[in-house]
mmCIF file of C-alpha atoms and ligand atoms in Angstrom:
data_model
loop_
_atom_site.group_PDB
_atom_site.id
_atom_site.type_symbol
_atom_site.label_atom_id
_atom_site.label_comp_id
_atom_site.label_asym_id
_atom_site.label_seq_id
_atom_site.Cartn_x
_atom_site.Cartn_y
_atom_site.Cartn_z
ATOM 1 C CA MET V 1437 -135.234 -67.397 -100.295
ATOM 2 C CA LEU V 1438 -134.181 -64.294 -98.374
ATOM 3 C CA SER V 1439 -137.636 -63.630 -96.945
ATOM 4 C CA HIS V 1440 -136.935 -65.418 -93.662
ATOM 5 C CA PRO V 1441 -138.935 -64.619 -90.504
ATOM 6 C CA TRP V 1442 -136.026 -63.009 -88.742
ATOM 7 C CA SER V 1443 -135.272 -60.126 -91.117
ATOM 8 C CA ALA V 1444 -135.845 -57.632 -88.300
ATOM 9 C CA GLY V 1445 -133.332 -59.580 -86.235
ATOM 10 C CA VAL V 1446 -130.803 -59.446 -89.047
ATOM 11 C CA ALA V 1447 -131.215 -55.662 -89.221
ATOM 12 C CA ARG V 1448 -130.562 -55.440 -85.473
ATOM 13 C CA LEU V 1449 -127.519 -57.684 -85.842
ATOM 14 C CA LYS V 1450 -126.214 -55.451 -88.621
ATOM 15 C CA ALA V 1451 -126.440 -52.456 -86.304
ATOM 16 C CA LEU V 1452 -124.668 -54.334 -83.482
ATOM 17 C CA LEU V 1453 -121.906 -55.502 -85.813
ATOM 18 C CA GLY V 1454 -121.441 -51.971 -87.098
ATOM 19 C CA GLU V 1455 -120.739 -50.752 -83.566
ATOM 20 C CA ALA V 1456 -118.714 -53.672 -82.203
ATOM 21 C CA ARG V 1457 -114.964 -53.348 -81.714
ATOM 22 C CA ARG V 1458 -114.296 -56.620 -79.960
ATOM 23 C CA CYS V 1459 -116.397 -59.740 -80.424
ATOM 24 C CA LEU V 1460 -116.217 -63.111 -78.697
ATOM 25 C CA ILE V 1461 -117.718 -66.103 -80.509
ATOM 26 C CA VAL V 1462 -118.694 -69.021 -78.266
ATOM 27 C CA SER V 1463 -120.240 -72.448 -78.749
ATOM 28 C CA HIS V 1464 -121.165 -75.455 -76.646
ATOM 29 C CA VAL V 1465 -119.070 -77.883 -74.588
ATOM 30 C CA ASN V 1466 -117.693 -80.916 -76.454
ATOM 31 C CA PRO V 1467 -117.903 -78.928 -79.685
ATOM 32 C CA ASP V 1468 -119.093 -80.947 -82.681
ATOM 33 C CA GLY V 1469 -118.855 -80.270 -86.418
ATOM 34 C CA ASP V 1470 -121.656 -77.716 -86.397
ATOM 35 C CA ALA V 1471 -120.361 -75.901 -83.302
ATOM 36 C CA VAL V 1472 -116.832 -75.648 -84.692
ATOM 37 C CA GLY V 1473 -117.903 -75.131 -88.324
ATOM 38 C CA SER V 1474 -120.347 -72.312 -87.563
ATOM 39 C CA SER V 1475 -118.006 -70.615 -85.052
ATOM 40 C CA LEU V 1476 -115.016 -70.616 -87.405
ATOM 41 C CA ALA V 1477 -117.182 -69.539 -90.345
ATOM 42 C CA ALA V 1478 -118.462 -66.618 -88.243
ATOM 43 C CA TRP V 1479 -114.856 -65.791 -87.309
ATOM 44 C CA GLY V 1480 -113.778 -65.796 -90.958
ATOM 45 C CA TYR V 1481 -116.765 -63.747 -92.038
ATOM 46 C CA LEU V 1482 -116.382 -61.080 -89.331
ATOM 47 C CA ARG V 1483 -112.660 -60.709 -90.026
ATOM 48 C CA ALA V 1484 -113.361 -60.219 -93.726
ATOM 49 C CA ALA V 1485 -116.400 -57.969 -93.376
ATOM 50 C CA PHE V 1486 -115.234 -55.915 -90.382
ATOM 51 C CA PRO V 1487 -111.434 -55.719 -90.606
ATOM 52 C CA ALA V 1488 -111.174 -53.314 -87.674
ATOM 53 C CA MET V 1489 -113.029 -55.658 -85.313
ATOM 54 C CA GLU V 1490 -111.136 -57.946 -82.939
ATOM 55 C CA VAL V 1491 -112.606 -61.437 -83.096
ATOM 56 C CA LEU V 1492 -111.875 -64.480 -80.943
ATOM 57 C CA VAL V 1493 -113.470 -67.929 -80.855
ATOM 58 C CA ALA V 1494 -113.627 -69.699 -77.477
ATOM 59 C CA PHE V 1495 -114.997 -73.172 -76.783
ATOM 60 C CA PRO V 1496 -115.576 -74.492 -73.247
ATOM 61 C CA ASN V 1497 -113.171 -77.383 -73.939
ATOM 62 C CA ARG V 1498 -111.122 -78.721 -76.830
ATOM 63 C CA PHE V 1499 -112.668 -79.803 -80.108
ATOM 64 C CA PRO V 1500 -111.792 -83.152 -81.716
ATOM 65 C CA ASP V 1501 -108.740 -83.483 -83.970
ATOM 66 C CA PHE V 1502 -110.808 -84.299 -87.048
ATOM 67 C CA LEU V 1503 -111.970 -80.651 -87.105
ATOM 68 C CA SER V 1504 -108.537 -79.093 -86.668
ATOM 69 C CA TRP V 1505 -107.994 -78.548 -90.430
ATOM 70 C CA ILE V 1506 -110.803 -75.952 -90.659
ATOM 71 C CA GLU V 1507 -109.511 -72.444 -91.380
ATOM 72 C CA GLY V 1508 -109.052 -70.541 -88.122
ATOM 73 C CA ALA V 1509 -109.067 -73.678 -85.920
ATOM 74 C CA ASP V 1510 -105.502 -72.927 -84.808
ATOM 75 C CA ARG V 1511 -106.596 -69.476 -83.580
ATOM 76 C CA ALA V 1512 -109.562 -70.675 -81.495
ATOM 77 C CA VAL V 1513 -109.033 -71.205 -77.771
ATOM 78 C CA SER V 1514 -110.400 -73.627 -75.217
ATOM 79 C CA TYR V 1515 -111.548 -72.062 -71.951
ATOM 80 C CA LEU V 1516 -110.110 -75.015 -70.043
ATOM 81 C CA ASP V 1517 -106.622 -74.211 -71.375
ATOM 82 C CA SER V 1518 -106.843 -70.411 -71.709
ATOM 83 C CA ARG V 1519 -108.951 -69.199 -68.798
ATOM 84 C CA GLU V 1520 -106.967 -66.047 -68.097
ATOM 85 C CA ALA V 1521 -106.733 -65.021 -71.752
ATOM 86 C CA VAL V 1522 -110.508 -65.333 -72.138
ATOM 87 C CA HIS V 1523 -111.128 -63.272 -68.963
ATOM 88 C CA THR V 1524 -108.796 -60.543 -70.190
ATOM 89 C CA TYR V 1525 -110.399 -60.552 -73.626
ATOM 90 C CA LEU V 1526 -113.891 -60.355 -72.105
ATOM 91 C CA GLN V 1527 -113.030 -57.136 -70.263
ATOM 92 C CA GLY V 1528 -113.098 -55.026 -73.421
ATOM 93 C CA CYS V 1529 -115.598 -57.177 -75.275
ATOM 94 C CA ASP V 1530 -118.699 -55.434 -76.651
ATOM 95 C CA LEU V 1531 -120.401 -58.265 -78.554
ATOM 96 C CA LEU V 1532 -120.984 -61.928 -77.703
ATOM 97 C CA LEU V 1533 -121.932 -64.161 -80.591
ATOM 98 C CA CYS V 1534 -123.416 -67.411 -79.289
ATOM 99 C CA LEU V 1535 -123.721 -70.266 -81.767
ATOM 100 C CA ASP V 1536 -125.360 -73.717 -81.731
ATOM 101 C CA PHE V 1537 -126.762 -73.767 -78.170
ATOM 102 C CA ASN V 1538 -129.611 -72.016 -76.412
ATOM 103 C CA ASP V 1539 -128.763 -72.158 -72.747
ATOM 104 C CA LEU V 1540 -125.647 -70.683 -71.110
ATOM 105 C CA ALA V 1541 -125.415 -73.856 -68.992
ATOM 106 C CA ARG V 1542 -124.197 -75.586 -72.174
ATOM 107 C CA LEU V 1543 -121.018 -73.503 -71.873
ATOM 108 C CA GLU V 1544 -120.294 -74.835 -68.362
ATOM 109 C CA ALA V 1545 -117.599 -72.660 -66.684
ATOM 110 C CA LEU V 1546 -117.269 -70.435 -69.760
ATOM 111 C CA GLY V 1547 -120.954 -69.540 -69.332
ATOM 112 C CA GLU V 1548 -120.248 -68.251 -65.828
ATOM 113 C CA ALA V 1549 -117.435 -66.110 -67.199
ATOM 114 C CA LEU V 1550 -119.858 -64.626 -69.750
ATOM 115 C CA THR V 1551 -122.392 -63.590 -67.115
ATOM 116 C CA ALA V 1552 -119.833 -61.080 -65.816
ATOM 117 C CA CYS V 1553 -119.646 -59.440 -69.266
ATOM 118 C CA ALA V 1554 -122.214 -56.751 -70.081
ATOM 119 C CA ALA V 1555 -121.873 -57.036 -73.883
ATOM 120 C CA PRO V 1556 -125.061 -57.824 -75.832
ATOM 121 C CA ARG V 1557 -125.550 -61.544 -76.466
ATOM 122 C CA VAL V 1558 -126.617 -62.565 -79.941
ATOM 123 C CA LEU V 1559 -127.813 -66.149 -80.378
ATOM 124 C CA ILE V 1560 -127.866 -67.946 -83.734
ATOM 125 C CA ASP V 1561 -129.183 -71.450 -83.164
ATOM 126 C CA HIS V 1562 -131.479 -74.247 -84.313
ATOM 127 C CA HIS V 1563 -132.329 -75.991 -81.025
ATOM 128 C CA LEU V 1564 -135.834 -76.237 -79.615
ATOM 129 C CA ARG V 1565 -136.729 -73.909 -76.714
ATOM 130 C CA ARG V 1566 -134.476 -70.931 -76.500
ATOM 131 C CA GLY V 1567 -133.053 -69.645 -73.258
ATOM 132 C CA GLU V 1568 -134.019 -66.225 -72.008
ATOM 133 C CA GLU V 1569 -130.421 -65.154 -71.502
ATOM 134 C CA PHE V 1570 -129.976 -63.503 -74.904
ATOM 135 C CA ASP V 1571 -130.541 -59.974 -76.219
ATOM 136 C CA LEU V 1572 -131.111 -60.962 -79.827
ATOM 137 C CA VAL V 1573 -132.191 -64.390 -81.020
ATOM 138 C CA LEU V 1574 -131.987 -65.654 -84.586
ATOM 139 C CA SER V 1575 -133.418 -69.129 -84.179
ATOM 140 C CA ASP V 1576 -135.095 -71.637 -86.461
ATOM 141 C CA PRO V 1577 -135.557 -75.169 -85.075
ATOM 142 C CA SER V 1578 -136.464 -76.438 -88.542
ATOM 143 C CA ALA V 1579 -133.015 -75.479 -89.872
ATOM 144 C CA SER V 1580 -130.647 -78.379 -90.499
ATOM 145 C CA SER V 1581 -127.799 -76.792 -88.601
ATOM 146 C CA THR V 1582 -126.537 -73.585 -87.087
ATOM 147 C CA SER V 1583 -124.169 -73.432 -90.050
ATOM 148 C CA GLU V 1584 -127.163 -73.205 -92.391
ATOM 149 C CA LEU V 1585 -128.710 -70.443 -90.285
ATOM 150 C CA LEU V 1586 -125.436 -68.546 -90.170
ATOM 151 C CA TYR V 1587 -125.167 -68.875 -93.937
ATOM 152 C CA ARG V 1588 -128.672 -67.405 -94.286
ATOM 153 C CA VAL V 1589 -127.724 -64.573 -91.928
ATOM 154 C CA ILE V 1590 -124.546 -63.781 -93.886
ATOM 155 C CA VAL V 1591 -126.434 -63.832 -97.189
ATOM 156 C CA ALA V 1592 -129.060 -61.520 -95.663
ATOM 157 C CA LEU V 1593 -126.358 -59.177 -94.347
ATOM 158 C CA GLU V 1594 -124.374 -59.118 -97.568
ATOM 159 C CA GLY V 1595 -127.096 -59.650 -100.170
ATOM 160 C CA LYS V 1596 -125.164 -62.593 -101.618
ATOM 161 C CA PRO V 1597 -122.858 -65.335 -100.386
ATOM 162 C CA LEU V 1598 -119.783 -63.168 -99.861
ATOM 163 C CA LEU V 1599 -117.628 -65.990 -98.589
ATOM 164 C CA SER V 1600 -114.153 -67.372 -99.066
ATOM 165 C CA LYS V 1601 -113.466 -71.038 -99.750
ATOM 166 C CA GLY V 1602 -112.253 -71.458 -96.153
ATOM 167 C CA ILE V 1603 -115.517 -70.109 -94.737
ATOM 168 C CA ALA V 1604 -117.501 -72.246 -97.177
ATOM 169 C CA GLU V 1605 -115.601 -75.355 -95.988
ATOM 170 C CA ALA V 1606 -116.371 -74.511 -92.359
ATOM 171 C CA LEU V 1607 -120.084 -74.062 -93.138
ATOM 172 C CA TYR V 1608 -120.190 -77.254 -95.199
ATOM 173 C CA THR V 1609 -118.615 -79.180 -92.311
ATOM 174 C CA GLY V 1610 -121.410 -78.046 -89.976
ATOM 175 C CA LEU V 1611 -124.085 -78.818 -92.543
ATOM 176 C CA MET V 1612 -122.678 -82.251 -93.373
ATOM 177 C CA THR V 1613 -122.106 -83.382 -89.778
ATOM 178 C CA ASP V 1614 -125.440 -82.158 -88.353
ATOM 179 C CA THR V 1615 -127.410 -83.893 -91.122
ATOM 180 C CA GLY V 1616 -125.478 -87.195 -91.093
ATOM 181 C CA SER V 1617 -124.289 -86.331 -94.606
ATOM 182 C CA PHE V 1618 -127.787 -85.169 -95.660
ATOM 183 C CA SER V 1619 -129.572 -88.246 -94.234
ATOM 184 C CA PHE V 1620 -131.731 -86.400 -91.666
ATOM 185 C CA SER V 1621 -132.744 -82.883 -90.549
ATOM 186 C CA VAL V 1622 -132.912 -81.678 -94.141
ATOM 187 C CA ASN V 1623 -136.396 -80.156 -94.223
ATOM 188 C CA THR V 1624 -136.261 -77.863 -97.230
ATOM 189 C CA PRO V 1625 -134.722 -77.817 -100.711
ATOM 190 C CA ASP V 1626 -132.956 -74.598 -99.617
ATOM 191 C CA THR V 1627 -130.518 -76.750 -97.654
ATOM 192 C CA PHE V 1628 -129.356 -78.369 -100.891
ATOM 193 C CA ARG V 1629 -129.266 -74.952 -102.558
ATOM 194 C CA MET V 1630 -126.912 -73.845 -99.801
ATOM 195 C CA ALA V 1631 -124.717 -76.906 -100.414
ATOM 196 C CA ALA V 1632 -124.718 -76.042 -104.134
ATOM 197 C CA ASP V 1633 -123.741 -72.431 -103.339
ATOM 198 C CA LEU V 1634 -120.861 -73.697 -101.190
ATOM 199 C CA MET V 1635 -119.665 -75.945 -104.013
ATOM 200 C CA GLU V 1636 -119.717 -72.929 -106.316
ATOM 201 C CA LEU V 1637 -117.431 -71.201 -103.845
ATOM 202 C CA GLY V 1638 -114.868 -73.860 -104.637
ATOM 203 C CA ILE V 1639 -115.113 -76.403 -101.831
ATOM 204 C CA ASP V 1640 -114.220 -80.003 -102.551
ATOM 205 C CA LYS V 1641 -117.056 -81.744 -100.692
ATOM 206 C CA ASN V 1642 -115.471 -85.201 -101.075
ATOM 207 C CA GLU V 1643 -112.301 -83.886 -99.519
ATOM 208 C CA VAL V 1644 -114.226 -82.301 -96.604
ATOM 209 C CA ALA V 1645 -116.036 -85.612 -95.978
ATOM 210 C CA ALA V 1646 -112.748 -87.515 -96.107
ATOM 211 C CA ARG V 1647 -111.075 -85.117 -93.656
ATOM 212 C CA VAL V 1648 -113.925 -85.461 -91.172
ATOM 213 C CA TYR V 1649 -114.886 -89.112 -91.529
ATOM 214 C CA ASP V 1650 -111.708 -90.855 -92.692
ATOM 215 C CA SER V 1651 -109.370 -89.623 -90.026
ATOM 216 C CA TYR V 1652 -110.202 -91.908 -87.138
ATOM 217 C CA SER V 1653 -107.511 -93.515 -85.057
ATOM 218 C CA GLU V 1654 -107.209 -97.290 -84.912
ATOM 219 C CA SER V 1655 -108.213 -97.225 -81.242
ATOM 220 C CA ARG V 1656 -111.416 -95.299 -82.021
ATOM 221 C CA MET V 1657 -112.347 -97.868 -84.639
ATOM 222 C CA ARG V 1658 -111.684 -100.714 -82.184
ATOM 223 C CA LEU V 1659 -113.679 -98.912 -79.480
ATOM 224 C CA LEU V 1660 -116.630 -98.831 -81.907
ATOM 225 C CA GLY V 1661 -116.210 -102.559 -82.526
ATOM 226 C CA TYR V 1662 -116.152 -103.193 -78.773
ATOM 227 C CA CYS V 1663 -119.313 -101.113 -78.271
ATOM 228 C CA LEU V 1664 -121.280 -102.963 -80.933
ATOM 229 C CA GLN V 1665 -119.981 -106.399 -79.985
ATOM 230 C CA SER V 1666 -120.095 -106.217 -76.191
ATOM 231 C CA GLN V 1667 -121.731 -103.052 -74.934
ATOM 232 C CA MET V 1668 -124.925 -102.711 -76.942
ATOM 233 C CA ARG V 1669 -128.103 -103.884 -75.254
ATOM 234 C CA LEU V 1670 -131.249 -104.316 -77.293
ATOM 235 C CA LEU V 1671 -134.782 -103.941 -75.951
ATOM 236 C CA PRO V 1672 -136.581 -105.295 -79.041
ATOM 237 C CA GLU V 1673 -140.121 -105.004 -77.631
ATOM 238 C CA ARG V 1674 -139.473 -101.344 -77.023
ATOM 239 C CA GLY V 1675 -137.773 -100.863 -80.394
ATOM 240 C CA ALA V 1676 -134.833 -99.471 -78.462
ATOM 241 C CA ALA V 1677 -131.151 -100.084 -77.815
ATOM 242 C CA TYR V 1678 -128.378 -98.462 -75.843
ATOM 243 C CA ILE V 1679 -124.607 -98.594 -75.554
ATOM 244 C CA SER V 1680 -122.789 -97.974 -72.268
ATOM 245 C CA LEU V 1681 -119.126 -97.192 -71.658
ATOM 246 C CA SER V 1682 -117.319 -96.778 -68.356
ATOM 247 C CA ARG V 1683 -114.256 -94.550 -67.998
ATOM 248 C CA GLU V 1684 -112.024 -97.615 -67.601
ATOM 249 C CA GLU V 1685 -113.322 -99.038 -70.862
ATOM 250 C CA MET V 1686 -112.777 -95.730 -72.646
ATOM 251 C CA ASP V 1687 -109.288 -95.365 -71.163
ATOM 252 C CA SER V 1688 -108.346 -98.864 -72.268
ATOM 253 C CA PHE V 1689 -108.980 -97.686 -75.850
ATOM 254 C CA ASN V 1690 -106.883 -94.554 -75.347
ATOM 255 C CA PHE V 1691 -110.010 -92.380 -75.525
ATOM 256 C CA GLN V 1692 -109.639 -88.949 -77.175
ATOM 257 C CA PRO V 1693 -112.297 -86.197 -77.325
ATOM 258 C CA GLY V 1694 -114.741 -86.911 -80.127
ATOM 259 C CA ASP V 1695 -113.995 -90.644 -80.272
ATOM 260 C CA THR V 1696 -117.583 -91.616 -79.437
ATOM 261 C CA GLU V 1697 -119.062 -89.067 -81.871
ATOM 262 C CA GLY V 1698 -121.711 -90.846 -83.945
ATOM 263 C CA PHE V 1699 -121.759 -94.082 -81.895
ATOM 264 C CA VAL V 1700 -125.311 -93.361 -80.706
ATOM 265 C CA ASN V 1701 -126.601 -93.556 -84.280
ATOM 266 C CA TYR V 1702 -125.489 -97.143 -84.943
ATOM 267 C CA PRO V 1703 -128.335 -98.951 -83.104
ATOM 268 C CA LEU V 1704 -130.836 -97.032 -85.270
ATOM 269 C CA SER V 1705 -129.528 -98.942 -88.288
ATOM 270 C CA ILE V 1706 -131.011 -102.155 -86.845
ATOM 271 C CA ARG V 1707 -134.426 -102.981 -88.312
ATOM 272 C CA GLY V 1708 -137.184 -102.047 -85.853
ATOM 273 C CA ILE V 1709 -135.020 -99.863 -83.619
ATOM 274 C CA THR V 1710 -136.268 -96.284 -83.415
ATOM 275 C CA LEU V 1711 -134.828 -95.180 -80.075
ATOM 276 C CA SER V 1712 -131.194 -95.219 -79.049
ATOM 277 C CA ALA V 1713 -128.913 -94.007 -76.271
ATOM 278 C CA LEU V 1714 -125.215 -93.796 -75.583
ATOM 279 C CA LEU V 1715 -124.195 -93.681 -71.923
ATOM 280 C CA THR V 1716 -120.644 -92.569 -71.182
ATOM 281 C CA GLU V 1717 -119.104 -92.035 -67.780
ATOM 282 C CA ALA V 1718 -117.737 -88.513 -67.248
ATOM 283 C CA THR V 1719 -113.969 -88.082 -66.811
ATOM 284 C CA ASP V 1720 -114.371 -87.135 -63.145
ATOM 285 C CA LYS V 1721 -116.975 -89.906 -62.705
ATOM 286 C CA THR V 1722 -119.490 -87.453 -61.189
ATOM 287 C CA HIS V 1723 -122.157 -88.327 -63.721
ATOM 288 C CA ILE V 1724 -123.112 -90.261 -66.822
ATOM 289 C CA ARG V 1725 -123.434 -88.369 -70.109
ATOM 290 C CA VAL V 1726 -126.587 -89.411 -71.873
ATOM 291 C CA SER V 1727 -126.881 -89.049 -75.628
ATOM 292 C CA LEU V 1728 -130.277 -89.806 -77.147
ATOM 293 C CA ARG V 1729 -131.535 -90.354 -80.689
ATOM 294 C CA SER V 1730 -134.899 -91.303 -82.177
ATOM 295 C CA LYS V 1731 -136.224 -91.948 -85.648
ATOM 296 C CA GLY V 1732 -139.507 -90.646 -87.013
ATOM 297 C CA LYS V 1733 -142.132 -88.362 -85.559
ATOM 298 C CA ASP V 1734 -143.296 -90.374 -82.520
ATOM 299 C CA ILE V 1735 -140.576 -90.063 -79.896
ATOM 300 C CA SER V 1736 -139.263 -86.679 -78.761
ATOM 301 C CA VAL V 1737 -135.880 -87.294 -77.200
ATOM 302 C CA ASN V 1738 -135.752 -83.550 -76.515
ATOM 303 C CA ASP V 1739 -138.672 -84.031 -74.076
ATOM 304 C CA MET V 1740 -136.993 -87.157 -72.668
ATOM 305 C CA ALA V 1741 -133.680 -85.346 -72.121
ATOM 306 C CA ARG V 1742 -135.381 -82.373 -70.483
ATOM 307 C CA LYS V 1743 -137.635 -84.430 -68.244
ATOM 308 C CA HIS V 1744 -135.190 -87.087 -67.099
ATOM 309 C CA PHE V 1745 -131.650 -85.919 -67.760
ATOM 310 C CA ASN V 1746 -131.589 -82.186 -67.142
ATOM 311 C CA GLY V 1747 -130.761 -81.602 -70.796
ATOM 312 C CA GLY V 1748 -132.374 -80.904 -74.143
ATOM 313 C CA GLY V 1749 -131.636 -80.690 -77.846
ATOM 314 C CA HIS V 1750 -133.789 -81.460 -80.870
ATOM 315 C CA PHE V 1751 -136.831 -83.703 -81.437
ATOM 316 C CA ASN V 1752 -134.673 -86.586 -82.777
ATOM 317 C CA ALA V 1753 -131.282 -85.799 -81.168
ATOM 318 C CA ALA V 1754 -130.741 -84.665 -77.600
ATOM 319 C CA GLY V 1755 -128.545 -85.155 -74.577
ATOM 320 C CA GLY V 1756 -128.221 -84.632 -70.868
ATOM 321 C CA LYS V 1757 -126.659 -85.928 -67.665
ATOM 322 C CA TYR V 1758 -127.509 -88.464 -64.977
ATOM 323 C CA PHE V 1759 -125.871 -87.881 -61.622
ATOM 324 C CA ASP V 1760 -125.447 -91.433 -60.360
ATOM 325 C CA THR V 1761 -123.588 -94.631 -61.199
ATOM 326 C CA MET V 1762 -123.664 -96.340 -64.587
ATOM 327 C CA GLU V 1763 -125.636 -99.270 -63.173
ATOM 328 C CA ASN V 1764 -128.339 -96.963 -61.821
ATOM 329 C CA CYS V 1765 -128.376 -94.953 -65.006
ATOM 330 C CA LYS V 1766 -128.970 -98.082 -67.082
ATOM 331 C CA ALA V 1767 -131.754 -99.228 -64.733
ATOM 332 C CA TYR V 1768 -133.361 -95.790 -64.853
ATOM 333 C CA LEU V 1769 -133.169 -95.618 -68.641
ATOM 334 C CA GLU V 1770 -134.791 -99.034 -69.043
ATOM 335 C CA LYS V 1771 -137.482 -98.085 -66.534
ATOM 336 C CA ILE V 1772 -138.494 -94.862 -68.277
ATOM 337 C CA TRP V 1773 -138.300 -96.488 -71.693
ATOM 338 C CA ASN V 1774 -140.492 -99.404 -70.616
ATOM 339 C CA GLU V 1775 -142.986 -97.077 -68.946
ATOM 340 C CA SER V 1776 -143.424 -95.108 -72.138
ATOM 341 C CA CYS V 1777 -144.057 -98.259 -74.204
HETATM 342 P P1 5GP Y 2483 -125.053 -85.216 -78.575
HETATM 343 O O1 5GP Y 2483 -125.840 -86.419 -78.212
HETATM 344 O O2 5GP Y 2483 -124.540 -85.308 -79.976
HETATM 345 O O3 5GP Y 2483 -124.050 -84.808 -77.575
HETATM 346 O O4 5GP Y 2483 -126.107 -84.029 -78.593
HETATM 347 C C1 5GP Y 2483 -127.276 -84.094 -79.377
HETATM 348 C C2 5GP Y 2483 -127.994 -82.795 -79.328
HETATM 349 O O5 5GP Y 2483 -128.491 -82.530 -78.021
HETATM 350 C C3 5GP Y 2483 -127.131 -81.604 -79.680
HETATM 351 O O6 5GP Y 2483 -127.899 -80.750 -80.481
HETATM 352 C C4 5GP Y 2483 -126.792 -80.977 -78.371
HETATM 353 O O7 5GP Y 2483 -126.618 -79.609 -78.489
HETATM 354 C C5 5GP Y 2483 -127.954 -81.331 -77.490
HETATM 355 N N1 5GP Y 2483 -127.474 -81.619 -76.138
HETATM 356 C C6 5GP Y 2483 -126.579 -82.565 -75.797
HETATM 357 N N2 5GP Y 2483 -126.342 -82.552 -74.470
HETATM 358 C C7 5GP Y 2483 -127.113 -81.578 -73.955
HETATM 359 C C8 5GP Y 2483 -127.309 -81.081 -72.624
HETATM 360 O O8 5GP Y 2483 -126.703 -81.534 -71.641
HETATM 361 N N3 5GP Y 2483 -128.193 -80.056 -72.489
HETATM 362 C C9 5GP Y 2483 -128.884 -79.543 -73.556
HETATM 363 N N4 5GP Y 2483 -129.737 -78.540 -73.342
HETATM 364 N N5 5GP Y 2483 -128.706 -79.980 -74.810
HETATM 365 C C10 5GP Y 2483 -127.840 -80.991 -75.018
HETATM 366 MN MN1 MN Y 2484 -126.073 -77.978 -84.460
#
C-alpha cells in the first residue's frame, strides 16, 4: 500500500518539512469538506510532528458553519477578514502547503498575495491537470479526495498512521464529503482501508456524518425545495438538467455560505439524467458561478468547464464562471449542451 508513485516526492517533502520554521497552509475559495478537512488535518499533523514549526491555515473566504466543529477550525483565518495578518505572516514564511486545488487562480486574491512570497510551494491535490506554479507536486487524480492523498503522505512520512482522533475526524470529513458518502470517486479498496484505519483511531463516523449533513438551517432546506420545485429545468432529450438561482432568490432565503452545497447533485437522481448544472449569481453580480456534474464515463465536465467557463475540476465534477447575465448563461449552457448531443 505504501508503494505509491510519488515516494520521491514524499522524500523531498520530508526534507522541506525538516527545514521549515513557518508554514502557511492554503486551500481553494468557497472551501468545501475536503478543502477544510485536509487543511485542518495537515495543520494538526504538522503541529504534532514538528512542534517548533509555526503553522497557520488560511482560506480565501469563510468556510460553511457545518465544518466549524473540526479541530483547529477556530484557528484558521479567512483572507477576506484577515488580510493584514496573512501578509505579515507571509513575510517570514518558508513553506507553502497548497491543498485541494491546482491553480493559484482558485485562491483569488489570496493567490496574488502568495506570488509575493518566495517560499517553496508544495501541492497535494487530486484534480486533473496541475498548474505549473508549484515546486513540488504530490498529485493523483484517481484519489477520492485530497484528504486521502494527505493521509497517504502522512503514513509515508511516519511509517504508520500517527494521527490523533481530531486529525482522523478532519480527514474522514474530506473523504466522506468528496465521495458523496462513498457513492462515487472511490476507485480502490485502499480508500475503504483508510476509512477503517480512521475508525480504529477512534472516530465516530455516524457522528461526523450527522455534524456535516444534519446541521442545515430551515432556510437552506426551503431553498432546496424551491430549487427543485421551481428552478430546475430538464432537457430530457439531452439527459440533462440544471438549476438556476439569482442573488435576489438566494437573499430571500437568507443565503449563507455553503447553503447550495450538494444541490447540483439532485438532478442526477432522476432516471435518465447524466448531466447537471447549478447556476448561481455571484454576490457582486459580476458573473454566474457554474457548477457541473456528470455520471458515468462519457461526459467530461472538466473539459466542459475548461472550454466554456474558464474553470476545471474532475471528470465528473467541475466548475467555472460565466461573465454575463443569468439569462445569457442559461441560453449558452443549453446551446453547448444541445450541440454536444
Ligand atoms: P463545485 O461545483 O463543488 O464548486 O466544484 C466541483 C469541482 O470543480 C471541485 O473539485 C472544484 O475544485 C472544481 N472547481 C470548481 N470551480 C472551479 C473553477 O472556477 N476553476 C477550477 N479550475 N476548478 C473549479
Ligand atoms: Mn477535493
